[in-house]
């Protein structure tokens, strides 16, 4: 026996959080955010929210490619809500990481001279993006560059969060410049 009056429909007793738009299967609200596409297959994709780190496995792939940044709304698939579907994509851009043969700029060298060895300096770029200047010990410069490139997911997540498309890495002994650019 329950406390509900006889004949009460379960849908009538839902809270606002449980309300649906199509009579029972579609949630009212999805999650709107910026996502990095970390893995794709022909019939699925994996998105990482670049703001909170939550990972969403899609039950289908709406044409996304790895290393895309998408401004999108996703919602869980009923009834188990284990996988997600894309409700809407409002923006999609391709992200890239490249190592430049150019040395750090004079300004980046100045930032490095003011930053203790082993530390990081961050500064907004003129226009859009950011510049991060790392100051590894000189013998570890190549390893520091490799770390930035190898940690592709974190580097591209930061680029997506900043709203830029390109990451350019410049270096010279003791200085690694990571430029997040449009």
GROMACS .gro file of C-alpha atoms in nm:
model
  182
    1UNK     CA    1   0.000   0.000   0.000
    2UNK     CA    2   0.126   0.353  -0.080
    3UNK     CA    3   0.050   0.699   0.052
    4UNK     CA    4  -0.063   0.819  -0.292
    5UNK     CA    5  -0.436   0.846  -0.351
    6UNK     CA    6  -0.575   0.571  -0.567
    7UNK     CA    7  -0.564   0.654  -0.938
    8UNK     CA    8  -0.279   0.908  -0.909
    9UNK     CA    9  -0.059   0.896  -1.215
   10UNK     CA   10   0.315   0.874  -1.138
   11UNK     CA   11   0.381   1.157  -1.386
   12UNK     CA   12   0.153   1.388  -1.187
   13UNK     CA   13   0.358   1.334  -0.873
   14UNK     CA   14   0.699   1.420  -1.029
   15UNK     CA   15   0.903   1.704  -0.891
   16UNK     CA   16   1.006   1.990  -1.118
   17UNK     CA   17   1.350   1.830  -1.150
   18UNK     CA   18   1.194   1.519  -1.297
   19UNK     CA   19   0.967   1.699  -1.545
   20UNK     CA   20   0.993   1.604  -1.911
   21UNK     CA   21   0.909   1.772  -2.239
   22UNK     CA   22   0.774   1.492  -2.453
   23UNK     CA   23   0.543   1.304  -2.224
   24UNK     CA   24   0.805   1.101  -2.047
   25UNK     CA   25   1.135   1.035  -2.221
   26UNK     CA   26   1.319   1.364  -2.283
   27UNK     CA   27   1.470   1.563  -1.995
   28UNK     CA   28   1.379   1.931  -1.998
   29UNK     CA   29   1.738   2.051  -1.964
   30UNK     CA   30   2.064   1.914  -2.086
   31UNK     CA   31   2.411   2.018  -1.983
   32UNK     CA   32   2.544   2.310  -2.184
   33UNK     CA   33   2.921   2.353  -2.187
   34UNK     CA   34   3.243   2.349  -2.386
   35UNK     CA   35   3.367   1.997  -2.455
   36UNK     CA   36   3.687   1.849  -2.594
   37UNK     CA   37   3.633   1.545  -2.815
   38UNK     CA   38   3.889   1.301  -2.676
   39UNK     CA   39   3.799   0.982  -2.864
   40UNK     CA   40   3.582   0.892  -3.161
   41UNK     CA   41   3.452   0.586  -3.333
   42UNK     CA   42   3.205   0.568  -3.618
   43UNK     CA   43   2.916   0.505  -3.381
   44UNK     CA   44   3.022   0.690  -3.063
   45UNK     CA   45   3.242   0.964  -2.922
   46UNK     CA   46   3.378   1.068  -2.584
   47UNK     CA   47   3.349   1.430  -2.471
   48UNK     CA   48   3.529   1.589  -2.176
   49UNK     CA   49   3.376   1.899  -2.021
   50UNK     CA   50   3.668   2.145  -2.013
   51UNK     CA   51   3.524   2.330  -1.712
   52UNK     CA   52   3.448   2.050  -1.467
   53UNK     CA   53   3.637   1.754  -1.618
   54UNK     CA   54   3.328   1.532  -1.642
   55UNK     CA   55   3.347   1.274  -1.920
   56UNK     CA   56   3.041   1.198  -2.136
   57UNK     CA   57   3.027   0.894  -2.364
   58UNK     CA   58   2.794   0.957  -2.657
   59UNK     CA   59   2.567   0.679  -2.781
   60UNK     CA   60   2.622   0.802  -3.138
   61UNK     CA   61   2.872   1.023  -3.317
   62UNK     CA   62   2.714   1.326  -3.484
   63UNK     CA   63   3.021   1.376  -3.707
   64UNK     CA   64   3.269   1.486  -3.441
   65UNK     CA   65   3.644   1.431  -3.470
   66UNK     CA   66   3.910   1.387  -3.202
   67UNK     CA   67   4.063   1.721  -3.095
   68UNK     CA   68   3.746   1.916  -3.181
   69UNK     CA   69   3.622   2.169  -2.929
   70UNK     CA   70   3.244   2.195  -2.926
   71UNK     CA   71   3.007   2.433  -2.754
   72UNK     CA   72   2.717   2.195  -2.709
   73UNK     CA   73   2.426   2.075  -2.503
   74UNK     CA   74   2.423   1.707  -2.406
   75UNK     CA   75   2.164   1.504  -2.218
   76UNK     CA   76   2.162   1.152  -2.076
   77UNK     CA   77   1.999   0.875  -2.279
   78UNK     CA   78   1.698   0.724  -2.106
   79UNK     CA   79   1.625   0.499  -1.933
   80UNK     CA   80   1.962   0.410  -1.775
   81UNK     CA   81   2.126   0.752  -1.831
   82UNK     CA   82   2.469   0.590  -1.877
   83UNK     CA   83   2.540   0.735  -2.222
   84UNK     CA   84   2.462   1.079  -2.360
   85UNK     CA   85   2.334   1.232  -2.680
   86UNK     CA   86   2.407   1.572  -2.831
   87UNK     CA   87   2.100   1.794  -2.823
   88UNK     CA   88   2.260   2.092  -2.998
   89UNK     CA   89   2.604   2.206  -3.118
   90UNK     CA   90   2.633   2.584  -3.127
   91UNK     CA   91   3.002   2.601  -3.223
   92UNK     CA   92   3.266   2.358  -3.337
   93UNK     CA   93   3.633   2.429  -3.395
   94UNK     CA   94   3.941   2.221  -3.466
   95UNK     CA   95   4.226   2.242  -3.213
   96UNK     CA   96   4.593   2.184  -3.284
   97UNK     CA   97   4.928   2.172  -3.105
   98UNK     CA   98   5.247   2.255  -3.289
   99UNK     CA   99   5.608   2.297  -3.190
  100UNK     CA  100   5.761   2.601  -3.358
  101UNK     CA  101   6.126   2.637  -3.452
  102UNK     CA  102   6.099   3.006  -3.358
  103UNK     CA  103   6.251   3.102  -3.023
  104UNK     CA  104   6.043   3.260  -2.746
  105UNK     CA  105   5.972   3.631  -2.800
  106UNK     CA  106   6.161   3.906  -2.618
  107UNK     CA  107   5.857   3.956  -2.393
  108UNK     CA  108   5.846   3.583  -2.312
  109UNK     CA  109   6.217   3.591  -2.227
  110UNK     CA  110   6.153   3.887  -1.997
  111UNK     CA  111   5.874   3.693  -1.823
  112UNK     CA  112   6.108   3.395  -1.783
  113UNK     CA  113   6.380   3.616  -1.630
  114UNK     CA  114   6.128   3.725  -1.362
  115UNK     CA  115   6.010   3.368  -1.294
  116UNK     CA  116   6.202   3.133  -1.063
  117UNK     CA  117   6.336   2.810  -1.216
  118UNK     CA  118   6.073   2.539  -1.220
  119UNK     CA  119   5.782   2.785  -1.205
  120UNK     CA  120   5.511   2.899  -1.447
  121UNK     CA  121   5.411   3.252  -1.549
  122UNK     CA  122   5.075   3.317  -1.719
  123UNK     CA  123   4.973   3.627  -1.904
  124UNK     CA  124   4.686   3.721  -2.136
  125UNK     CA  125   4.792   3.762  -2.497
  126UNK     CA  126   4.730   4.090  -2.675
  127UNK     CA  127   4.395   4.016  -2.836
  128UNK     CA  128   4.282   3.667  -2.749
  129UNK     CA  129   4.435   3.374  -2.560
  130UNK     CA  130   4.716   3.337  -2.309
  131UNK     CA  131   5.089   3.284  -2.293
  132UNK     CA  132   5.233   3.043  -2.040
  133UNK     CA  133   5.608   3.061  -1.979
  134UNK     CA  134   5.772   2.766  -1.805
  135UNK     CA  135   6.124   2.790  -1.665
  136UNK     CA  136   6.262   2.436  -1.644
  137UNK     CA  137   6.627   2.377  -1.557
  138UNK     CA  138   6.817   2.415  -1.886
  139UNK     CA  139   6.897   2.041  -1.925
  140UNK     CA  140   6.524   1.960  -1.885
  141UNK     CA  141   6.392   2.197  -2.153
  142UNK     CA  142   6.332   1.927  -2.417
  143UNK     CA  143   6.154   1.709  -2.158
  144UNK     CA  144   5.932   2.004  -2.060
  145UNK     CA  145   5.835   2.058  -2.426
  146UNK     CA  146   5.762   1.686  -2.463
  147UNK     CA  147   5.548   1.692  -2.147
  148UNK     CA  148   5.329   1.972  -2.287
  149UNK     CA  149   5.288   1.790  -2.620
  150UNK     CA  150   5.234   1.447  -2.460
  151UNK     CA  151   4.970   1.581  -2.220
  152UNK     CA  152   4.755   1.653  -2.524
  153UNK     CA  153   4.422   1.626  -2.344
  154UNK     CA  154   4.512   1.881  -2.075
  155UNK     CA  155   4.674   2.117  -2.325
  156UNK     CA  156   4.380   2.105  -2.566
  157UNK     CA  157   4.127   2.129  -2.281
  158UNK     CA  158   4.293   2.453  -2.174
  159UNK     CA  159   4.282   2.581  -2.534
  160UNK     CA  160   3.911   2.496  -2.558
  161UNK     CA  161   3.843   2.666  -2.223
  162UNK     CA  162   4.025   2.979  -2.344
  163UNK     CA  163   3.825   2.979  -2.670
  164UNK     CA  164   4.129   2.949  -2.899
  165UNK     CA  165   4.219   2.707  -3.179
  166UNK     CA  166   4.595   2.676  -3.173
  167UNK     CA  167   4.866   2.595  -2.924
  168UNK     CA  168   5.217   2.690  -3.032
  169UNK     CA  169   5.520   2.585  -2.830
  170UNK     CA  170   5.849   2.774  -2.856
  171UNK     CA  171   6.159   2.698  -2.656
  172UNK     CA  172   6.523   2.765  -2.587
  173UNK     CA  173   6.737   2.635  -2.299
  174UNK     CA  174   6.560   2.715  -1.972
  175UNK     CA  175   6.246   2.865  -2.135
  176UNK     CA  176   5.933   2.702  -2.276
  177UNK     CA  177   5.663   2.929  -2.413
  178UNK     CA  178   5.315   2.781  -2.462
  179UNK     CA  179   5.107   3.019  -2.667
  180UNK     CA  180   4.729   2.972  -2.675
  181UNK     CA  181   4.617   3.157  -2.989
  182UNK     CA  182   4.310   3.205  -3.211
   0.00000   0.00000   0.00000
